[in-house]
Tab-separated table of C-alpha atoms and ligand atoms in Angstrom:
chain	number	residue	atom	x	y	z
A	1	UNK	CA	-9.958	-8.955	21.799
A	2	UNK	CA	-6.405	-10.036	22.714
A	3	UNK	CA	-3.602	-8.151	20.970
A	4	UNK	CA	0.144	-7.659	21.355
A	5	UNK	CA	0.688	-3.971	22.045
A	6	UNK	CA	3.727	-1.736	22.547
A	7	UNK	CA	3.513	1.911	23.560
A	8	UNK	CA	7.218	2.714	23.373
A	9	UNK	CA	10.151	1.789	21.144
A	10	UNK	CA	12.684	-0.644	22.544
A	11	UNK	CA	13.729	-4.293	22.981
A	12	UNK	CA	11.279	-7.215	22.570
A	13	UNK	CA	10.226	-6.820	26.247
A	14	UNK	CA	8.194	-3.690	25.369
A	15	UNK	CA	5.646	-6.066	23.813
A	16	UNK	CA	2.752	-7.229	25.988
A	17	UNK	CA	-0.462	-9.138	25.470
A	18	UNK	CA	-3.489	-7.005	26.391
A	19	UNK	CA	-7.248	-6.797	25.955
A	20	UNK	CA	-8.091	-4.016	23.508
A	21	UNK	CA	-11.225	-2.921	21.721
A	22	UNK	CA	-12.178	-5.073	18.757
A	23	UNK	CA	-12.162	-3.076	15.488
A	24	UNK	CA	-15.430	-2.466	13.645
A	25	UNK	CA	-15.353	-2.670	9.830
A	26	UNK	CA	-16.192	0.426	7.769
A	27	UNK	CA	-18.469	0.039	4.734
A	28	UNK	CA	-15.590	-1.017	2.461
A	29	UNK	CA	-13.772	-3.185	5.030
A	30	UNK	CA	-13.620	-6.840	6.006
A	31	UNK	CA	-13.206	-7.903	9.654
A	32	UNK	CA	-10.868	-10.900	9.736
A	33	UNK	CA	-10.668	-13.315	12.666
A	34	UNK	CA	-6.941	-14.070	12.588
A	35	UNK	CA	-5.797	-17.683	12.888
A	36	UNK	CA	-2.093	-17.097	12.184
A	37	UNK	CA	0.323	-14.234	11.640
A	38	UNK	CA	4.130	-13.903	11.588
A	39	UNK	CA	6.944	-11.954	13.211
A	40	UNK	CA	8.924	-10.290	10.406
A	41	UNK	CA	12.139	-8.285	10.246
A	42	UNK	CA	9.943	-5.272	9.488
A	43	UNK	CA	8.051	-5.805	12.772
A	44	UNK	CA	11.332	-5.901	14.678
A	45	UNK	CA	12.629	-2.823	12.838
A	46	UNK	CA	9.465	-0.824	13.588
A	47	UNK	CA	9.366	-1.887	17.250
A	48	UNK	CA	12.997	-0.974	17.897
A	49	UNK	CA	12.779	2.152	15.666
A	50	UNK	CA	15.815	0.994	13.691
A	51	UNK	CA	16.693	2.695	11.446
A	52	UNK	CA	15.937	5.823	13.534
A	53	UNK	CA	14.274	7.668	10.655
A	54	UNK	CA	11.485	5.032	10.610
A	55	UNK	CA	10.064	7.191	13.443
A	56	UNK	CA	9.137	9.784	10.793
A	57	UNK	CA	6.532	7.284	9.612
A	58	UNK	CA	5.689	5.438	12.822
A	59	UNK	CA	5.706	8.353	15.316
A	60	UNK	CA	8.611	10.501	16.522
A	61	UNK	CA	8.429	9.917	20.302
A	62	UNK	CA	6.213	6.851	20.552
A	63	UNK	CA	4.590	4.446	18.105
A	64	UNK	CA	1.327	5.713	16.603
A	65	UNK	CA	0.243	2.148	15.757
A	66	UNK	CA	0.539	0.122	18.928
A	67	UNK	CA	-0.148	-3.265	17.344
A	68	UNK	CA	2.460	-4.718	14.957
A	69	UNK	CA	1.981	-7.567	12.465
A	70	UNK	CA	2.191	-7.319	8.677
A	71	UNK	CA	0.667	-10.532	7.372
A	72	UNK	CA	-2.086	-12.929	8.350
A	73	UNK	CA	-4.490	-15.686	7.464
A	74	UNK	CA	-7.918	-16.196	8.974
A	75	UNK	CA	-11.671	-16.240	8.502
A	76	UNK	CA	-14.005	-13.400	7.570
A	77	UNK	CA	-15.973	-12.551	10.712
A	78	UNK	CA	-18.002	-9.619	9.332
A	79	UNK	CA	-18.140	-7.419	6.236
A	80	UNK	CA	-19.021	-3.758	5.652
A	81	UNK	CA	-22.202	-2.850	3.771
A	82	UNK	CA	-20.383	-2.191	0.472
A	83	UNK	CA	-18.267	-5.365	0.422
A	84	UNK	CA	-19.069	-7.782	-2.404
A	85	UNK	CA	-15.922	-9.935	-2.857
A	86	UNK	CA	-15.921	-11.610	0.572
A	87	UNK	CA	-18.586	-13.127	2.803
A	88	UNK	CA	-18.667	-14.260	6.425
A	89	UNK	CA	-16.803	-17.569	6.869
A	90	UNK	CA	-14.462	-17.159	3.863
A	91	UNK	CA	-10.846	-18.173	4.530
A	92	UNK	CA	-8.552	-15.311	3.529
A	93	UNK	CA	-4.865	-14.331	3.567
A	94	UNK	CA	-2.836	-11.229	2.908
A	95	UNK	CA	-1.694	-8.312	4.971
A	96	UNK	CA	-1.776	-4.863	6.356
A	97	UNK	CA	1.129	-2.655	7.465
A	98	UNK	CA	0.147	-2.939	11.139
A	99	UNK	CA	-2.321	-4.704	13.375
A	100	UNK	CA	-2.057	-8.432	12.645
A	101	UNK	CA	-0.648	-9.444	16.061
A	102	UNK	CA	-4.204	-9.617	17.352
A	103	UNK	CA	-7.357	-11.704	17.248
A	104	UNK	CA	-9.103	-9.444	14.723
A	105	UNK	CA	-8.124	-6.880	12.097
A	106	UNK	CA	-10.019	-4.782	9.550
A	107	UNK	CA	-8.710	-4.675	5.965
A	108	UNK	CA	-10.193	-2.800	3.014
A	109	UNK	CA	-11.801	-5.048	0.434
A	110	UNK	CA	-9.597	-3.422	-2.233
A	111	UNK	CA	-6.471	-3.956	-0.087
A	112	UNK	CA	-3.969	-6.856	-0.196
A	113	UNK	CA	-6.448	-9.592	0.719
A	114	UNK	CA	-7.550	-12.701	-1.207
A	115	UNK	CA	-9.252	-16.025	-0.655
A	116	UNK	CA	-6.839	-18.640	0.683
A	117	UNK	CA	-5.420	-21.112	-1.846
A	118	UNK	CA	-7.104	-24.506	-1.564
A	119	UNK	CA	-5.285	-27.046	0.606
A	120	UNK	CA	-3.205	-24.503	2.515
A	121	UNK	CA	-3.111	-24.292	6.284
A	122	UNK	CA	-3.561	-20.943	8.032
A	123	UNK	CA	0.083	-21.086	9.194
A	124	UNK	CA	1.290	-21.499	5.620
A	125	UNK	CA	-1.014	-18.853	4.172
A	126	UNK	CA	0.051	-16.349	6.843
A	127	UNK	CA	3.708	-16.749	5.790
A	128	UNK	CA	3.321	-15.917	2.117
A	129	UNK	CA	2.758	-12.204	1.782
A	130	UNK	CA	5.595	-10.177	3.329
A	131	UNK	CA	8.752	-11.958	2.133
A	132	UNK	CA	7.299	-12.436	-1.345
A	133	UNK	CA	6.228	-8.760	-1.603
A	134	UNK	CA	9.758	-7.653	-0.723
A	135	UNK	CA	11.277	-10.190	-3.136
A	136	UNK	CA	8.920	-9.168	-5.961
A	137	UNK	CA	9.751	-5.495	-5.453
A	138	UNK	CA	13.475	-6.235	-5.884
A	139	UNK	CA	13.142	-8.730	-8.739
A	140	UNK	CA	11.011	-6.263	-10.716
A	141	UNK	CA	13.884	-3.770	-10.514
A	142	UNK	CA	16.144	-6.252	-12.343
A	143	UNK	CA	13.997	-6.175	-15.503
A	144	UNK	CA	13.262	-9.363	-17.436
A	145	UNK	CA	14.852	-12.466	-15.889
A	146	UNK	CA	14.176	-15.157	-18.484
A	147	UNK	CA	17.422	-16.939	-19.346
A	148	UNK	CA	19.505	-14.638	-17.143
A	149	UNK	CA	21.890	-15.889	-14.482
A	150	UNK	CA	21.216	-14.782	-10.943
A	151	UNK	CA	22.764	-15.236	-7.503
A	152	UNK	CA	20.493	-15.014	-4.474
A	153	UNK	CA	22.638	-14.373	-1.412
A	154	UNK	CA	21.034	-15.108	1.986
A	155	UNK	CA	18.609	-17.392	0.165
A	156	UNK	CA	17.439	-19.083	3.382
A	157	UNK	CA	15.667	-16.008	4.811
A	158	UNK	CA	12.070	-14.934	4.367
A	159	UNK	CA	12.871	-12.752	1.342
A	160	UNK	CA	15.473	-15.249	0.078
A	161	UNK	CA	13.216	-18.333	0.060
A	162	UNK	CA	10.573	-16.271	-1.760
A	163	UNK	CA	13.132	-14.857	-4.217
A	164	UNK	CA	14.469	-18.296	-5.200
A	165	UNK	CA	10.982	-19.527	-6.126
A	166	UNK	CA	9.895	-16.297	-7.844
A	167	UNK	CA	13.130	-15.925	-9.835
A	168	UNK	CA	12.713	-19.531	-11.050
A	169	UNK	CA	9.130	-18.752	-12.043
A	170	UNK	CA	10.368	-15.716	-14.036
A	171	UNK	CA	12.825	-17.976	-15.881
A	172	UNK	CA	16.179	-17.086	-14.281
A	173	UNK	CA	19.028	-19.555	-13.786
A	174	UNK	CA	19.280	-19.355	-9.995
A	175	UNK	CA	22.345	-19.901	-7.819
A	176	UNK	CA	21.306	-19.858	-4.156
A	177	UNK	CA	23.904	-19.000	-1.509
A	178	UNK	CA	23.129	-20.348	1.961
A	179	UNK	CA	24.659	-22.347	4.825
A	180	UNK	CA	25.085	-26.138	4.968
A	181	UNK	CA	21.838	-26.843	6.808
A	182	UNK	CA	19.647	-25.255	4.097
A	183	UNK	CA	21.341	-26.638	0.968
A	184	UNK	CA	18.662	-29.336	0.484
A	185	UNK	CA	15.879	-26.807	1.091
A	186	UNK	CA	17.278	-24.614	-1.705
A	187	UNK	CA	17.257	-27.554	-4.113
A	188	UNK	CA	13.667	-28.364	-3.140
A	189	UNK	CA	12.676	-24.737	-3.859
A	190	UNK	CA	14.069	-25.098	-7.392
A	191	UNK	CA	17.550	-23.522	-7.237
A	192	UNK	CA	19.657	-24.667	-10.219
A	193	UNK	CA	22.899	-24.382	-8.255
A	194	UNK	CA	23.607	-24.026	-4.553
A	195	UNK	CA	26.728	-22.536	-2.993
A	196	UNK	CA	27.289	-23.343	0.677
A	197	UNK	CA	28.943	-20.172	1.966
A	198	UNK	CA	30.720	-22.122	4.717
A	199	UNK	CA	32.536	-24.122	2.004
A	200	UNK	CA	33.208	-21.523	-0.689
A	201	UNK	CA	32.801	-17.925	-1.818
A	202	UNK	CA	30.717	-17.421	-4.969
A	203	UNK	CA	32.708	-14.272	-5.805
A	204	UNK	CA	35.843	-16.432	-6.148
A	205	UNK	CA	34.462	-19.185	-8.421
A	206	UNK	CA	35.458	-17.371	-11.623
A	207	UNK	CA	31.835	-17.060	-12.825
A	208	UNK	CA	29.960	-13.863	-13.651
A	209	UNK	CA	26.226	-13.251	-13.332
A	210	UNK	CA	23.589	-10.899	-14.781
A	211	UNK	CA	22.008	-10.228	-11.383
A	212	UNK	CA	23.211	-10.578	-7.789
A	213	UNK	CA	20.475	-10.199	-5.167
A	214	UNK	CA	21.654	-9.654	-1.596
A	215	UNK	CA	18.371	-10.645	0.035
A	216	UNK	CA	19.675	-10.423	3.589
A	217	UNK	CA	21.700	-7.194	3.647
A	218	UNK	CA	24.947	-9.039	4.461
A	219	UNK	CA	26.856	-8.783	1.172
A	220	UNK	CA	27.923	-5.658	-0.721
A	221	UNK	CA	28.234	-4.185	-4.197
A	222	UNK	CA	31.957	-3.671	-3.561
A	223	UNK	CA	32.511	-7.414	-2.913
A	224	UNK	CA	30.228	-8.544	-5.775
A	225	UNK	CA	31.176	-6.056	-8.508
A	226	UNK	CA	33.680	-8.314	-10.268
A	227	UNK	CA	31.176	-11.192	-10.304
A	228	UNK	CA	28.668	-9.100	-12.281
A	229	UNK	CA	28.616	-9.154	-16.082
A	230	UNK	CA	28.834	-5.793	-17.885
A	231	UNK	CA	25.367	-4.217	-17.554
A	232	UNK	CA	24.723	-6.388	-14.474
A	233	UNK	CA	22.483	-5.409	-11.567
A	234	UNK	CA	23.152	-5.689	-7.826
A	235	UNK	CA	19.862	-5.827	-5.890
A	236	UNK	CA	19.800	-4.783	-2.236
A	237	UNK	CA	17.164	-5.051	0.523
A	238	UNK	CA	19.001	-3.062	3.163
A	239	UNK	CA	20.224	0.530	3.480
A	240	UNK	CA	23.685	-0.792	4.362
A	241	UNK	CA	26.449	0.442	6.662
A	242	UNK	CA	25.991	4.196	7.285
A	243	UNK	CA	23.041	4.036	4.798
A	244	UNK	CA	25.457	4.003	1.851
A	245	UNK	CA	23.116	2.028	-0.437
A	246	UNK	CA	20.885	4.995	-1.499
A	247	UNK	CA	24.080	6.844	-2.459
A	248	UNK	CA	25.241	3.867	-4.542
A	249	UNK	CA	21.828	3.791	-6.231
A	250	UNK	CA	22.461	7.324	-7.471
A	251	UNK	CA	26.173	6.991	-8.240
A	252	UNK	CA	25.813	3.804	-10.311
A	253	UNK	CA	23.184	5.526	-12.494
A	254	UNK	CA	25.923	7.795	-13.812
A	255	UNK	CA	29.195	5.932	-13.217
A	256	UNK	CA	30.193	2.517	-14.594
A	257	UNK	CA	28.123	-0.105	-16.393
A	258	UNK	CA	26.836	-1.976	-13.330
A	259	UNK	CA	23.841	-0.764	-11.373
A	260	UNK	CA	22.752	-0.996	-7.731
A	261	UNK	CA	18.976	-1.133	-7.277
A	262	UNK	CA	16.632	-1.476	-4.319
A	263	UNK	CA	12.956	-2.470	-4.318
A	264	UNK	CA	10.212	-0.878	-2.225
A	265	UNK	CA	7.326	-3.337	-1.760
A	266	UNK	CA	3.925	-2.223	-3.069
A	267	UNK	CA	1.701	-4.488	-0.946
A	268	UNK	CA	-1.174	-4.757	-3.417
A	269	UNK	CA	-4.136	-7.070	-3.916
A	270	UNK	CA	-2.726	-7.769	-7.382
A	271	UNK	CA	0.411	-9.286	-5.808
A	272	UNK	CA	-1.592	-11.387	-3.328
A	273	UNK	CA	-3.693	-12.744	-6.212
A	274	UNK	CA	-0.523	-13.442	-8.209
A	275	UNK	CA	0.912	-15.431	-5.261
A	276	UNK	CA	-2.357	-17.333	-4.818
A	277	UNK	CA	-2.193	-18.347	-8.489
A	278	UNK	CA	1.426	-19.538	-8.126
A	279	UNK	CA	0.601	-21.508	-4.972
A	280	UNK	CA	-2.366	-23.203	-6.646
A	281	UNK	CA	-0.163	-24.076	-9.625
A	282	UNK	CA	2.320	-25.710	-7.227
A	283	UNK	CA	5.029	-23.127	-8.052
A	284	UNK	CA	5.269	-21.413	-4.683
A	285	UNK	CA	5.189	-22.507	-1.065
A	286	UNK	CA	5.708	-20.922	2.301
A	287	UNK	CA	8.790	-21.943	4.259
A	288	UNK	CA	8.149	-22.081	7.995
A	289	UNK	CA	10.910	-22.377	10.562
A	290	UNK	CA	9.150	-22.188	13.941
A	291	UNK	CA	5.655	-21.656	15.325
A	292	UNK	CA	4.878	-19.884	18.619
A	293	UNK	CA	1.524	-19.200	20.282
A	294	UNK	CA	0.577	-15.483	20.272
A	295	UNK	CA	1.363	-15.174	23.990
A	296	UNK	CA	4.998	-16.193	23.300
A	297	UNK	CA	5.521	-13.205	21.002
A	298	UNK	CA	8.579	-11.985	22.942
A	299	UNK	CA	10.343	-15.326	22.549
A	300	UNK	CA	9.376	-15.454	18.854
A	301	UNK	CA	10.686	-11.919	18.347
A	302	UNK	CA	13.983	-12.719	20.061
A	303	UNK	CA	14.428	-15.646	17.691
A	304	UNK	CA	13.665	-13.495	14.618
A	305	UNK	CA	16.215	-10.964	15.866
A	306	UNK	CA	18.988	-13.577	15.819
A	307	UNK	CA	18.889	-13.088	12.012
A	308	UNK	CA	19.108	-16.870	11.635
A	309	UNK	CA	15.576	-17.992	10.956
A	310	UNK	CA	14.956	-20.140	7.921
A	311	UNK	CA	12.019	-18.632	6.033
A	312	UNK	CA	9.296	-17.465	8.389
A	313	UNK	CA	8.305	-17.527	12.068
A	314	UNK	CA	4.578	-18.002	12.691
A	315	UNK	CA	2.483	-16.731	15.598
A	316	UNK	CA	-0.520	-18.979	16.061
A	317	UNK	CA	-3.569	-17.049	17.233
A	318	UNK	CA	-6.091	-19.880	16.936
A	319	UNK	CA	-5.013	-23.543	16.524
A	320	UNK	CA	-4.390	-24.348	12.845
A	321	UNK	CA	-6.423	-26.628	10.630
A	322	UNK	CA	-6.158	-27.639	6.993
A	323	UNK	CA	-8.727	-26.017	4.702
B	1	LIG	N1	14.462	-2.797	8.770
B	1	LIG	C1	13.388	-3.272	8.202
B	1	LIG	O1	12.272	-2.827	8.444
B	1	LIG	C2	13.508	-4.415	7.230
B	1	LIG	C3	12.360	-5.068	6.897
B	1	LIG	C4	12.416	-6.133	6.045
B	1	LIG	C5	13.623	-6.520	5.541
B	1	LIG	N2	14.740	-5.845	5.844
B	1	LIG	C6	16.021	-6.264	5.283
B	1	LIG	O2	15.853	-7.450	4.566
B	1	LIG	C7	16.739	-8.438	5.051
B	1	LIG	C8	16.158	-9.803	4.875
B	1	LIG	O3	14.966	-9.978	5.591
B	1	LIG	P1	14.472	-11.435	5.881
B	1	LIG	O4	13.223	-11.331	6.667
B	1	LIG	O5	14.478	-12.240	4.642
B	1	LIG	O6	15.675	-11.935	6.815
B	1	LIG	P2	15.736	-13.226	7.689
B	1	LIG	O7	14.648	-14.179	7.323
B	1	LIG	O8	15.875	-12.824	9.106
B	1	LIG	O9	17.140	-13.838	7.177
B	1	LIG	C9	17.706	-14.806	7.940
B	1	LIG	C10	18.450	-15.759	7.027
B	1	LIG	O10	19.592	-15.110	6.470
B	1	LIG	C11	20.709	-15.973	6.548
B	1	LIG	N3	21.940	-15.223	6.796
B	1	LIG	C12	22.217	-14.476	7.873
B	1	LIG	N4	23.457	-13.968	7.774
B	1	LIG	C13	23.956	-14.406	6.592
B	1	LIG	C14	25.185	-14.224	5.901
B	1	LIG	N5	26.151	-13.456	6.402
B	1	LIG	N6	25.351	-14.825	4.728
B	1	LIG	C15	24.370	-15.584	4.180
B	1	LIG	N7	23.187	-15.802	4.778
B	1	LIG	C16	22.987	-15.214	5.968
B	1	LIG	C17	20.435	-16.821	7.752
B	1	LIG	O11	21.057	-18.065	7.567
B	1	LIG	P3	22.337	-18.458	8.443
B	1	LIG	O12	21.819	-19.435	9.422
B	1	LIG	O13	23.247	-18.984	7.432
B	1	LIG	O14	22.888	-17.223	9.101
B	1	LIG	C18	18.919	-16.950	7.805
B	1	LIG	O15	18.452	-18.120	7.173
B	1	LIG	C19	16.979	-8.055	6.489
B	1	LIG	O16	18.210	-8.536	6.923
B	1	LIG	C20	17.001	-6.580	6.376
B	1	LIG	O17	18.290	-6.206	5.922
B	1	LIG	C21	14.720	-4.820	6.698
């Protein structure tokens, strides 16, 4: 099968399209023929080994998993002997930590995989899992959200666009902070208020909030502290300058009445099923910025690394079609 491989850490140019052996499903696995996948910030972080300590997980000197790709949508090509939930030909979506930048991948039946929501294209279904998993992990750290006021900073990113929709579903009053070109998008995703950061600074509007979620790692607890209500929570997705965020997590447990929290995504089947339900109820949709064919993975990766994509960047493995 064709796959994008990398056998050393480095810039996007270390990626190359190659013929590799097609995986064979174990008894409890499903072989998925991938139609679409995405390039995520996690893919770029793992490929460049930034932060450096990610090598402890991915391989100290060179990457143990040579094929990146966290999320996908496609068709079941084959199933292991013990698989009961899926059959050949089913359209599925979900993810796996590695391996989706390829024509085929094996995923355990009990893993984060579900039947595709009706009416979704493969491109859309492939763009649902990663940003939403990261957003869910953070939102869960904030406790109950019903009736609480919340700022989502960097709301136009993959995590941000997911967070706006999920926070609305959980009942929060959402203020999305983004640039001029995505103001309308934020309204269409359900944001109650939108602050264009090129026109004003939400920390200077005199309002205070229960939760501030920096979904793009570009704000800080220091700058937001006065905009949090007593007992408020600052949610972070990034380790921050000199990895100061884990330290703040600890310090704010003991000092002051405002907490810094960070979510670690769980990547479970339960979450994929939850997203499928929301999509089918019309409460969640994937936001896609650009699409590239698999062979243009380097160009797609360079674009993701600008840090300016809106939502998600899709890699098309097989031409899309509506289900
Ligand atoms: N290292 C890892 O493995 C890893 C993995 C996943 C996530 N993360 C963290 O999670 C963050 C979010 O991931 P993501 O995939 O959602 O990011 P993303 O999709 O790349 O975010 C890009 C969006 O953020 C907006 N943005 C950029 N700079 C901004 C600023 N200063 N103020 C407000 N908005 C800004 C951009 O809009 P503009 O056009 O306005 O700039 C763009 O729409 C990453 O930045 C990273 O910190 C890290």
